[in-house]
Tab-separated table of C-alpha atoms in Angstrom:
chain	number	residue	atom	x	y	z
A	1	UNK	CA	234.291	67.706	160.242
A	2	UNK	CA	237.743	67.343	161.132
A	3	UNK	CA	239.423	70.521	162.623
A	4	UNK	CA	243.280	70.904	162.410
A	5	UNK	CA	245.450	71.719	165.662
A	6	UNK	CA	245.102	75.777	166.053
A	7	UNK	CA	247.956	77.154	164.179
A	8	UNK	CA	248.696	79.983	166.750
A	9	UNK	CA	249.510	82.731	163.743
A	10	UNK	CA	248.820	83.071	160.092
A	11	UNK	CA	245.308	82.916	159.054
A	12	UNK	CA	244.487	83.669	162.444
A	13	UNK	CA	245.932	87.160	162.643
A	14	UNK	CA	243.237	87.438	159.701
A	15	UNK	CA	240.349	86.405	161.748
A	16	UNK	CA	242.264	89.159	165.014
A	17	UNK	CA	241.669	91.707	162.900
A	18	UNK	CA	238.274	91.198	161.425
A	19	UNK	CA	236.767	90.175	164.891
A	20	UNK	CA	238.471	93.429	166.221
A	21	UNK	CA	236.115	95.411	163.157
A	22	UNK	CA	232.871	93.059	164.486
A	23	UNK	CA	233.421	94.190	167.589
A	24	UNK	CA	234.105	98.050	166.231
A	25	UNK	CA	231.282	98.545	164.277
A	26	UNK	CA	228.830	96.286	166.148
A	27	UNK	CA	229.287	97.831	169.657
A	28	UNK	CA	230.024	100.996	168.796
A	29	UNK	CA	226.838	102.410	168.620
A	30	UNK	CA	225.068	101.116	171.560
A	31	UNK	CA	228.435	101.226	174.160
A	32	UNK	CA	228.159	105.149	172.964
A	33	UNK	CA	224.152	105.220	173.444
A	34	UNK	CA	224.902	108.440	175.528
A	35	UNK	CA	224.590	110.698	173.112
A	36	UNK	CA	221.357	109.958	171.535
A	37	UNK	CA	220.061	108.847	174.608
A	38	UNK	CA	220.121	113.098	175.087
A	39	UNK	CA	217.734	112.938	171.773
A	40	UNK	CA	215.417	110.653	172.164
A	41	UNK	CA	214.820	112.224	175.334
A	42	UNK	CA	214.354	115.432	173.429
A	43	UNK	CA	212.288	113.881	170.654
A	44	UNK	CA	210.173	111.387	172.889
A	45	UNK	CA	209.939	113.552	175.486
A	46	UNK	CA	209.920	110.465	177.810
A	47	UNK	CA	210.996	109.450	181.267
A	48	UNK	CA	215.247	109.300	181.462
A	49	UNK	CA	213.520	105.952	182.878
A	50	UNK	CA	211.925	105.062	180.395
A	51	UNK	CA	213.859	106.207	177.886
A	52	UNK	CA	216.819	104.501	179.161
A	53	UNK	CA	215.740	100.484	178.747
A	54	UNK	CA	216.322	101.936	174.865
A	55	UNK	CA	219.995	101.529	175.518
A	56	UNK	CA	220.509	99.242	178.626
A	57	UNK	CA	218.247	96.677	176.165
A	58	UNK	CA	220.563	97.167	173.514
A	59	UNK	CA	223.654	96.032	176.260
A	60	UNK	CA	222.066	93.748	177.833
A	61	UNK	CA	220.006	91.504	175.779
A	62	UNK	CA	223.169	89.356	174.120
A	63	UNK	CA	224.658	88.597	177.452
A	64	UNK	CA	221.392	87.155	178.596
A	65	UNK	CA	220.386	85.110	175.190
A	66	UNK	CA	224.234	83.988	175.647
A	67	UNK	CA	223.338	80.577	175.708
A	68	UNK	CA	220.632	81.219	172.343
A	69	UNK	CA	223.790	82.679	170.917
A	70	UNK	CA	226.103	79.835	171.775
A	71	UNK	CA	223.620	77.260	170.167
A	72	UNK	CA	223.477	78.838	167.263
A	73	UNK	CA	227.352	79.606	166.620
A	74	UNK	CA	228.163	75.794	167.249
A	75	UNK	CA	224.975	74.731	164.704
A	76	UNK	CA	225.551	76.336	162.269
A	77	UNK	CA	229.585	77.815	162.158
A	78	UNK	CA	230.897	81.008	162.682
A	79	UNK	CA	230.939	82.563	159.560
A	80	UNK	CA	226.986	82.092	158.560
A	81	UNK	CA	226.026	83.639	162.420
A	82	UNK	CA	229.048	87.049	161.914
A	83	UNK	CA	227.282	87.710	158.313
A	84	UNK	CA	223.752	86.984	159.278
A	85	UNK	CA	224.236	89.357	162.648
A	86	UNK	CA	225.619	91.647	160.546
A	87	UNK	CA	222.079	92.503	158.922
A	88	UNK	CA	220.421	92.181	162.422
A	89	UNK	CA	222.375	95.243	163.492
A	90	UNK	CA	222.483	97.327	160.164
A	91	UNK	CA	218.504	96.571	159.715
A	92	UNK	CA	218.142	97.950	163.739
A	93	UNK	CA	219.698	100.671	163.632
A	94	UNK	CA	218.387	102.097	159.885
A	95	UNK	CA	214.783	100.760	161.277
A	96	UNK	CA	214.977	102.840	164.442
A	97	UNK	CA	216.108	106.098	162.596
A	98	UNK	CA	211.932	105.612	162.032
A	99	UNK	CA	210.862	104.892	165.691
A	100	UNK	CA	207.469	107.264	165.432
A	101	UNK	CA	208.032	106.492	169.644
A	102	UNK	CA	210.329	104.854	171.759
A	103	UNK	CA	208.755	101.229	172.439
A	104	UNK	CA	209.366	100.616	169.140
A	105	UNK	CA	212.953	101.168	169.506
A	106	UNK	CA	213.055	98.905	172.289
A	107	UNK	CA	212.289	96.090	169.607
A	108	UNK	CA	214.499	97.915	166.640
A	109	UNK	CA	217.836	99.036	168.963
A	110	UNK	CA	216.823	97.518	172.433
A	111	UNK	CA	216.261	93.798	171.443
A	112	UNK	CA	217.064	93.406	167.293
A	113	UNK	CA	220.484	95.537	167.437
A	114	UNK	CA	221.565	93.832	170.784
A	115	UNK	CA	220.864	90.174	169.907
A	116	UNK	CA	222.519	91.220	167.160
A	117	UNK	CA	225.611	91.861	168.929
A	118	UNK	CA	225.318	89.273	171.239
A	119	UNK	CA	225.924	86.793	168.227
A	120	UNK	CA	228.437	88.588	166.711
A	121	UNK	CA	230.314	88.177	169.877
A	122	UNK	CA	229.948	84.449	170.426
A	123	UNK	CA	230.900	84.062	167.243
A	124	UNK	CA	233.694	86.553	166.511
A	125	UNK	CA	235.582	84.511	170.467
A	126	UNK	CA	234.678	81.245	169.470
A	127	UNK	CA	236.584	82.053	165.416
A	128	UNK	CA	239.875	83.175	167.793
A	129	UNK	CA	239.867	79.508	170.341
A	130	UNK	CA	239.844	77.999	167.512
A	131	UNK	CA	243.197	79.805	165.675
A	132	UNK	CA	244.112	80.056	168.899
A	133	UNK	CA	246.011	78.102	171.867
A	134	UNK	CA	249.442	78.960	173.265
A	135	UNK	CA	248.788	82.366	171.683
A	136	UNK	CA	244.725	82.509	172.935
A	137	UNK	CA	245.195	85.376	175.616
A	138	UNK	CA	246.511	87.581	173.886
A	139	UNK	CA	244.261	87.484	170.726
A	140	UNK	CA	240.943	87.800	172.551
A	141	UNK	CA	242.577	90.707	174.423
A	142	UNK	CA	243.217	92.724	170.707
A	143	UNK	CA	239.167	91.669	170.293
A	144	UNK	CA	237.913	92.306	172.789
A	145	UNK	CA	239.224	96.179	173.007
A	146	UNK	CA	237.231	96.418	169.623
A	147	UNK	CA	234.120	97.498	171.561
A	148	UNK	CA	236.143	99.945	173.772
A	149	UNK	CA	237.347	101.145	170.307
A	150	UNK	CA	234.558	101.637	169.160
A	151	UNK	CA	232.679	103.956	172.004
A	152	UNK	CA	235.637	106.216	171.409
A	153	UNK	CA	235.188	106.937	167.872
A	154	UNK	CA	231.739	106.548	167.672
A	155	UNK	CA	230.604	108.574	170.545
A	156	UNK	CA	232.511	111.416	168.657
A	157	UNK	CA	231.128	110.469	165.347
A	158	UNK	CA	227.382	110.008	166.261
A	159	UNK	CA	227.462	113.380	167.670
A	160	UNK	CA	228.719	115.788	164.956
A	161	UNK	CA	226.525	113.311	162.810
A	162	UNK	CA	223.730	114.426	164.810
A	163	UNK	CA	224.961	117.588	163.954
A	164	UNK	CA	224.661	117.836	160.719
A	165	UNK	CA	222.478	114.733	159.610
A	166	UNK	CA	220.135	115.149	163.039
A	167	UNK	CA	219.352	111.996	164.637
A	168	UNK	CA	217.178	110.417	161.964
A	169	UNK	CA	219.917	110.667	159.696
A	170	UNK	CA	222.925	109.638	161.955
A	171	UNK	CA	221.451	106.129	162.505
A	172	UNK	CA	220.668	105.402	158.465
A	173	UNK	CA	224.548	106.371	157.863
A	174	UNK	CA	226.251	104.570	161.572
A	175	UNK	CA	223.463	101.576	160.157
A	176	UNK	CA	225.399	101.910	156.910
A	177	UNK	CA	228.549	101.341	158.439
A	178	UNK	CA	227.483	98.298	159.640
A	179	UNK	CA	227.510	96.383	156.759
A	180	UNK	CA	230.990	96.631	156.414
A	181	UNK	CA	230.522	93.616	159.622
A	182	UNK	CA	229.104	91.542	156.648
A	183	UNK	CA	232.803	91.678	154.687
A	184	UNK	CA	234.632	90.797	158.354
A	185	UNK	CA	232.217	88.051	158.426
A	186	UNK	CA	233.116	86.301	155.112
A	187	UNK	CA	236.393	86.834	155.960
A	188	UNK	CA	235.943	84.222	159.058
A	189	UNK	CA	236.937	81.442	157.313
A	190	UNK	CA	236.679	77.890	159.293
A	191	UNK	CA	239.645	75.998	160.389
A	192	UNK	CA	238.490	72.686	158.797
A	193	UNK	CA	240.979	69.720	157.971
A	194	UNK	CA	241.009	70.336	153.619
A	195	UNK	CA	242.363	67.182	153.415
A	196	UNK	CA	239.944	65.174	155.176
A	197	UNK	CA	237.218	64.561	153.650
A	198	UNK	CA	234.043	64.446	156.409
A	199	UNK	CA	233.580	60.696	157.169
A	200	UNK	CA	230.539	59.623	155.913
A	201	UNK	CA	228.692	56.268	157.433
A	202	UNK	CA	229.169	53.037	157.213
A	203	UNK	CA	226.596	50.627	155.282
A	204	UNK	CA	227.140	49.078	158.736
A	205	UNK	CA	225.758	51.724	160.177
A	206	UNK	CA	222.152	51.816	157.867
A	207	UNK	CA	221.077	48.293	158.059
A	208	UNK	CA	217.396	48.809	157.674
A	209	UNK	CA	215.565	47.979	160.817
A	210	UNK	CA	213.951	44.825	159.947
A	211	UNK	CA	216.606	43.635	160.620
A	212	UNK	CA	217.103	44.047	164.244
A	213	UNK	CA	215.077	42.827	167.464
A	214	UNK	CA	214.551	44.275	170.083
A	215	UNK	CA	215.749	42.411	173.615
A	216	UNK	CA	214.767	44.762	176.661
A	217	UNK	CA	216.195	42.663	178.669
A	218	UNK	CA	219.727	42.039	177.367
A	219	UNK	CA	220.421	45.658	175.163
A	220	UNK	CA	221.306	49.087	177.264
A	221	UNK	CA	219.854	51.912	177.056
A	222	UNK	CA	223.228	52.871	175.618
A	223	UNK	CA	222.883	50.656	172.632
A	224	UNK	CA	219.035	51.012	172.198
A	225	UNK	CA	219.819	55.031	171.686
A	226	UNK	CA	222.125	54.597	169.405
A	227	UNK	CA	219.992	51.914	166.823
A	228	UNK	CA	217.042	55.046	167.191
A	229	UNK	CA	219.336	57.384	166.779
A	230	UNK	CA	220.917	55.631	163.731
A	231	UNK	CA	219.027	56.876	159.304
A	232	UNK	CA	216.444	54.242	157.793
A	233	UNK	CA	217.874	53.950	153.707
A	234	UNK	CA	217.012	51.398	151.362
A	235	UNK	CA	217.913	47.176	150.967
A	236	UNK	CA	220.411	48.671	148.413
A	237	UNK	CA	222.950	49.218	150.769
A	238	UNK	CA	222.760	46.140	151.829
A	239	UNK	CA	222.865	44.463	149.186
A	240	UNK	CA	225.815	46.068	147.494
A	241	UNK	CA	228.001	45.445	150.933
A	242	UNK	CA	230.809	42.871	149.825
A	243	UNK	CA	229.686	38.981	151.616
A	244	UNK	CA	231.368	39.147	154.372
A	245	UNK	CA	229.653	42.475	155.764
A	246	UNK	CA	226.790	40.917	155.012
A	247	UNK	CA	227.621	37.709	157.012
A	248	UNK	CA	228.990	39.739	159.976
A	249	UNK	CA	226.084	42.426	160.021
A	250	UNK	CA	223.444	38.807	159.944
A	251	UNK	CA	225.267	36.984	162.056
A	252	UNK	CA	224.535	39.718	165.143
A	253	UNK	CA	221.452	41.389	163.692
A	254	UNK	CA	219.126	39.666	161.195
A	255	UNK	CA	216.689	36.824	162.435
A	256	UNK	CA	217.337	33.935	161.678
A	257	UNK	CA	214.951	33.914	158.376
A	258	UNK	CA	213.864	36.888	156.716
A	259	UNK	CA	210.702	35.693	155.988
A	260	UNK	CA	209.298	37.271	158.971
A	261	UNK	CA	205.853	38.558	158.627
A	262	UNK	CA	205.772	42.326	157.523
A	263	UNK	CA	202.435	42.682	159.942
A	264	UNK	CA	204.821	41.235	162.589
A	265	UNK	CA	207.267	43.146	161.211
A	266	UNK	CA	205.694	45.535	161.778
A	267	UNK	CA	204.423	45.677	164.922
A	268	UNK	CA	208.391	45.071	166.272
A	269	UNK	CA	209.310	48.422	164.569
A	270	UNK	CA	206.728	49.932	166.448
A	271	UNK	CA	207.312	48.452	169.978
A	272	UNK	CA	211.556	48.982	169.209
A	273	UNK	CA	210.899	52.994	168.234
A	274	UNK	CA	208.573	52.888	171.605
A	275	UNK	CA	210.496	51.821	173.636
A	276	UNK	CA	213.916	53.627	171.822
A	277	UNK	CA	211.835	57.210	172.508
A	278	UNK	CA	211.348	56.194	176.421
A	279	UNK	CA	215.085	55.638	176.455
A	280	UNK	CA	215.802	58.839	175.006
A	281	UNK	CA	213.083	61.207	177.226
A	282	UNK	CA	214.732	59.282	180.504
A	283	UNK	CA	218.007	60.821	179.151
A	284	UNK	CA	217.222	63.832	178.372
A	285	UNK	CA	215.386	64.505	181.081
A	286	UNK	CA	218.573	62.828	183.160
A	287	UNK	CA	220.990	65.790	182.178
A	288	UNK	CA	218.592	68.774	182.605
A	289	UNK	CA	218.484	67.024	186.561
A	290	UNK	CA	222.354	66.790	186.779
A	291	UNK	CA	222.372	70.202	185.227
A	292	UNK	CA	220.227	71.182	187.747
A	293	UNK	CA	221.776	69.681	190.368
A	294	UNK	CA	225.335	71.436	189.220
A	295	UNK	CA	223.638	74.259	189.043
A	296	UNK	CA	223.271	73.416	192.671
A	297	UNK	CA	226.837	72.529	193.323
A	298	UNK	CA	227.906	75.638	192.283
A	299	UNK	CA	226.133	77.790	194.425
A	300	UNK	CA	227.253	75.642	197.276
A	301	UNK	CA	230.688	77.219	197.170
A	302	UNK	CA	230.880	80.514	199.224
A	303	UNK	CA	233.246	82.486	196.476
A	304	UNK	CA	231.293	82.016	193.515
A	305	UNK	CA	227.723	82.489	195.085
A	306	UNK	CA	229.589	85.609	196.834
A	307	UNK	CA	230.836	86.507	192.559
A	308	UNK	CA	227.262	86.135	191.301
A	309	UNK	CA	225.966	88.787	193.333
A	310	UNK	CA	228.505	90.813	192.981
A	311	UNK	CA	228.736	90.581	189.267
A	312	UNK	CA	224.876	91.640	189.079
A	313	UNK	CA	224.771	94.286	191.614
A	314	UNK	CA	228.198	95.442	189.321
A	315	UNK	CA	226.682	95.667	185.923
A	316	UNK	CA	223.435	97.161	188.475
A	317	UNK	CA	225.876	100.179	189.869
A	318	UNK	CA	228.647	100.842	187.329
A	319	UNK	CA	227.239	100.552	183.831
A	320	UNK	CA	225.173	103.669	183.956
A	321	UNK	CA	227.556	105.911	183.808
A	322	UNK	CA	228.716	105.046	180.147
A	323	UNK	CA	225.563	105.950	179.499
A	324	UNK	CA	224.043	108.148	181.016
A	325	UNK	CA	227.532	110.631	182.184
A	326	UNK	CA	226.325	113.165	179.004
A	327	UNK	CA	223.153	113.781	180.610
A	328	UNK	CA	224.713	114.241	183.730
A	329	UNK	CA	226.867	117.233	182.860
A	330	UNK	CA	224.315	118.489	180.658
A	331	UNK	CA	222.400	118.302	184.638
A	332	UNK	CA	225.754	120.099	186.529
A	333	UNK	CA	224.752	122.618	183.566
A	334	UNK	CA	228.288	122.441	182.213
A	335	UNK	CA	228.518	125.038	179.197
A	336	UNK	CA	229.230	122.836	175.885
A	337	UNK	CA	231.785	124.829	175.272
A	338	UNK	CA	234.096	123.775	177.878
A	339	UNK	CA	233.973	120.268	176.186
A	340	UNK	CA	237.296	119.504	174.586
A	341	UNK	CA	236.326	114.839	174.267
A	342	UNK	CA	232.858	113.433	175.003
A	343	UNK	CA	233.014	111.821	178.353
A	344	UNK	CA	231.840	108.789	176.947
A	345	UNK	CA	234.780	108.953	174.359
A	346	UNK	CA	237.416	108.675	178.108
A	347	UNK	CA	235.391	105.903	179.261
A	348	UNK	CA	236.023	104.272	175.721
A	349	UNK	CA	239.248	104.245	175.770
A	350	UNK	CA	240.302	103.814	179.400
A	351	UNK	CA	237.714	100.380	179.415
A	352	UNK	CA	240.658	99.467	176.527
A	353	UNK	CA	243.605	100.832	178.781
A	354	UNK	CA	242.157	99.125	181.702
A	355	UNK	CA	240.924	95.934	179.580
A	356	UNK	CA	245.235	95.985	178.577
A	357	UNK	CA	246.916	96.714	182.021
A	358	UNK	CA	244.985	94.769	184.098
A	359	UNK	CA	245.207	91.680	181.853
A	360	UNK	CA	248.919	91.765	181.990
A	361	UNK	CA	248.418	92.106	185.764
A	362	UNK	CA	246.407	88.972	185.683
A	363	UNK	CA	249.508	87.002	184.084
A	364	UNK	CA	251.767	87.777	187.140
A	365	UNK	CA	252.278	84.405	189.667
A	366	UNK	CA	252.072	86.936	192.618
A	367	UNK	CA	249.696	88.975	192.294
A	368	UNK	CA	245.819	86.907	192.642
A	369	UNK	CA	243.645	87.492	190.842
A	370	UNK	CA	240.394	87.408	192.681
A	371	UNK	CA	241.426	90.296	195.049
A	372	UNK	CA	242.669	92.320	192.158
A	373	UNK	CA	239.167	92.104	191.216
A	374	UNK	CA	237.385	93.324	194.310
A	375	UNK	CA	239.993	96.289	194.741
A	376	UNK	CA	238.183	97.117	191.179
A	377	UNK	CA	234.851	97.107	192.836
A	378	UNK	CA	235.553	99.104	195.987
A	379	UNK	CA	237.539	101.363	193.967
A	380	UNK	CA	234.321	101.374	191.937
A	381	UNK	CA	231.990	101.765	194.205
A	382	UNK	CA	234.225	104.875	195.777
A	383	UNK	CA	233.988	106.422	192.835
A	384	UNK	CA	230.447	106.516	191.770
A	385	UNK	CA	229.936	107.847	195.402
A	386	UNK	CA	232.021	110.956	194.267
A	387	UNK	CA	230.018	111.919	190.381
A	388	UNK	CA	227.739	114.072	192.649
A	389	UNK	CA	230.614	116.138	193.614
A	390	UNK	CA	231.777	116.814	190.790
A	391	UNK	CA	230.811	120.132	189.168
A	392	UNK	CA	233.019	121.228	186.398
A	393	UNK	CA	234.332	119.300	182.982
A	394	UNK	CA	237.810	118.802	184.383
A	395	UNK	CA	236.134	116.294	187.880
A	396	UNK	CA	233.378	114.406	185.512
A	397	UNK	CA	236.430	113.507	182.555
A	398	UNK	CA	238.558	112.937	185.505
A	399	UNK	CA	235.690	110.115	186.823
A	400	UNK	CA	235.058	109.049	183.029
A	401	UNK	CA	239.285	108.051	183.244
A	402	UNK	CA	238.921	106.580	186.367
A	403	UNK	CA	235.277	104.761	186.271
A	404	UNK	CA	236.751	103.209	182.372
A	405	UNK	CA	239.808	102.137	183.662
A	406	UNK	CA	238.401	99.959	186.701
A	407	UNK	CA	235.547	98.841	183.705
A	408	UNK	CA	238.268	97.035	181.941
A	409	UNK	CA	237.974	94.135	185.081
A	410	UNK	CA	236.443	92.818	182.429
A	411	UNK	CA	239.565	91.339	181.414
A	412	UNK	CA	240.768	89.768	184.023
A	413	UNK	CA	236.924	87.668	185.498
A	414	UNK	CA	236.960	85.087	183.580
A	415	UNK	CA	239.964	84.397	185.230
A	416	UNK	CA	238.458	84.961	188.381
A	417	UNK	CA	235.570	82.687	187.223
A	418	UNK	CA	237.894	79.793	186.639
A	419	UNK	CA	240.363	79.580	189.191
A	420	UNK	CA	236.635	79.672	191.251
A	421	UNK	CA	235.376	76.867	189.947
A	422	UNK	CA	237.735	75.250	188.262
A	423	UNK	CA	238.496	74.443	184.628
A	424	UNK	CA	236.121	71.679	184.227
A	425	UNK	CA	233.173	73.908	185.006
A	426	UNK	CA	233.904	77.076	183.462
A	427	UNK	CA	231.678	76.891	180.296
A	428	UNK	CA	228.692	76.596	183.410
A	429	UNK	CA	229.680	78.568	185.456
A	430	UNK	CA	230.458	81.822	183.598
A	431	UNK	CA	226.654	80.758	182.075
A	432	UNK	CA	225.587	81.762	184.903
A	433	UNK	CA	227.549	84.730	185.574
A	434	UNK	CA	226.839	86.551	181.669
A	435	UNK	CA	223.340	85.485	182.410
A	436	UNK	CA	223.033	87.229	185.008
A	437	UNK	CA	225.404	90.522	184.426
A	438	UNK	CA	223.177	90.704	181.060
A	439	UNK	CA	220.683	91.638	183.503
A	440	UNK	CA	222.066	93.824	185.838
A	441	UNK	CA	223.218	96.064	182.585
A	442	UNK	CA	219.186	95.237	181.559
A	443	UNK	CA	217.971	97.149	185.327
A	444	UNK	CA	220.703	99.915	186.154
A	445	UNK	CA	220.470	102.982	183.409
A	446	UNK	CA	216.553	102.342	183.652
A	447	UNK	CA	216.308	102.165	187.841
A	448	UNK	CA	219.262	105.198	187.320
A	449	UNK	CA	216.488	107.170	185.320
A	450	UNK	CA	213.173	106.679	187.360
A	451	UNK	CA	215.682	107.870	190.859
A	452	UNK	CA	216.124	111.110	188.485
A	453	UNK	CA	212.471	111.146	188.046
A	454	UNK	CA	211.714	111.143	191.456
A	455	UNK	CA	214.090	113.303	192.067
A	456	UNK	CA	214.427	114.855	190.017
A	457	UNK	CA	218.605	114.945	190.663
A	458	UNK	CA	220.559	112.072	190.088
A	459	UNK	CA	222.660	112.448	193.581
A	460	UNK	CA	220.292	109.926	194.971
A	461	UNK	CA	220.852	107.799	191.836
A	462	UNK	CA	223.831	107.638	192.054
A	463	UNK	CA	224.916	106.875	195.450
A	464	UNK	CA	222.655	104.208	195.061
A	465	UNK	CA	224.705	102.829	191.998
A	466	UNK	CA	227.697	103.288	194.846
A	467	UNK	CA	226.368	101.812	196.919
A	468	UNK	CA	225.259	98.506	195.087
A	469	UNK	CA	229.558	97.685	193.975
A	470	UNK	CA	230.661	98.318	197.420
A	471	UNK	CA	228.221	96.053	198.381
A	472	UNK	CA	228.781	93.739	196.098
A	473	UNK	CA	232.858	93.877	196.164
A	474	UNK	CA	232.471	93.743	200.131
A	475	UNK	CA	230.787	90.795	199.874
A	476	UNK	CA	233.551	89.185	197.687
A	477	UNK	CA	235.616	89.914	199.893
A	478	UNK	CA	234.210	88.477	203.301
A	479	UNK	CA	233.133	85.115	201.134
A	480	UNK	CA	237.115	85.087	200.267
A	481	UNK	CA	239.189	85.619	202.905
A	482	UNK	CA	241.059	83.148	204.544
A	483	UNK	CA	240.287	82.998	208.009
A	484	UNK	CA	237.258	81.144	206.076
A	485	UNK	CA	239.916	77.781	205.822
A	486	UNK	CA	239.732	77.510	210.348
A	487	UNK	CA	236.128	76.198	209.467
A	488	UNK	CA	237.242	74.074	206.682
A	489	UNK	CA	240.129	71.838	208.022
A	490	UNK	CA	237.774	68.545	207.238
A	491	UNK	CA	237.653	69.474	203.380
A	492	UNK	CA	239.046	66.983	201.005
A	493	UNK	CA	242.147	67.681	199.247
A	494	UNK	CA	241.764	70.935	197.088
A	495	UNK	CA	241.859	70.238	192.705
A	496	UNK	CA	244.916	71.196	191.296
A	497	UNK	CA	243.029	74.035	188.916
A	498	UNK	CA	241.650	76.238	191.721
A	499	UNK	CA	243.290	78.986	193.768
A	500	UNK	CA	244.658	78.966	197.939
A	501	UNK	CA	240.286	80.587	198.156
A	502	UNK	CA	238.720	78.568	196.997
A	503	UNK	CA	238.454	76.768	200.620
A	504	UNK	CA	236.777	79.227	202.240
A	505	UNK	CA	234.080	79.042	199.017
A	506	UNK	CA	233.150	75.055	200.149
A	507	UNK	CA	230.123	74.778	201.601
């Protein structure tokens, strides 16, 4: 398939709009699951830690399965994956309305909806990157706000639907709304050249295998593998070729005499394919070895190792407020009449503001994005420590806004990763970091819920959360300090695509 140059506009803006609404529709309910969390607590009577697994799985499973999601989008394309995932999200939400117990919700809401969201996120980001090059940062920033706006609207919407139709009716209606993802996905037209038909294999590539002879000492591994990967077709392909093409092929590949005993030919074919399979197996195994060697090299980078710990601890400690803040307010005996805007809605809208603001700051040359990211971690830890002292709606609303704004540091995380490991290792490094981010998302709310089950109050839980985030921030700051330069003065000159703090990250 031949792709055109990214147009940086045109139909690309349609892609941005439908990707925005796709993330709005798929992530609205999972991110605002805190409203449903209260209803599930009352409906099933399970502990807070056990119930929190539903929302944490829905938000973490997509990140955990990010390698699988990438393979699916690469193999089938963004549009088919988006349409299929739309059915997954809608079906999972509707199935959840019939859940007889909390364990059913682990599957229907946690895994099915969560995996559908992960597939949709990968599809929207991939198709947007295909259509934009120079304006890619702007386009990705616009579509990423879809999830934040969805959190803001769905928090109030789900609460209103629960009051009108109950929990089951709310999930059915929200699931029906998610079917609009199918319309959005159908507009994700792949960027391919309409006037350049896909290249077909020439007849030279389809020569029957009996015209090849395997010479173990003369052929390289790559040649053997390329022969194995060639398709076998009827001999008509060769017979129908012009004479000069047949001559060129026969001069190189055919036997001196075609009238070879069929039994000998079959044996040679078996030997050829056996050796080719061995070479393929060796090649695949070498690729796996190279992958793990590159992973080891990444973790020898001090900043990357600290970044891995920081993102894990940040998601363990920083994600629970978006899920549990409503229950924190109820545990503090705040009167529901004092609620003007749901706390989760405040987190959602301020997250969108934070993503845009921090993204703009990261574009300034005088701003070191690593230190900017560390600052957001340290401030998040302080805000988490302050939650146990909030006893009114106003103070909880202010803390929710601060935490939401600081959570917008997700928009600068790819910048930090790129400047730490270089653009050539970004895909490998970012995949590892996202896996552990998903692990933190999955573990954070249940851990906070278990703390409540043990102590019957949230104070200890949020002290633990704040400590986790502060620890990750201090470790990352320590790894990036310029004082490490003196210890690594003998290191080779850095590549041009890394920041100066990369010096502090050398093994």
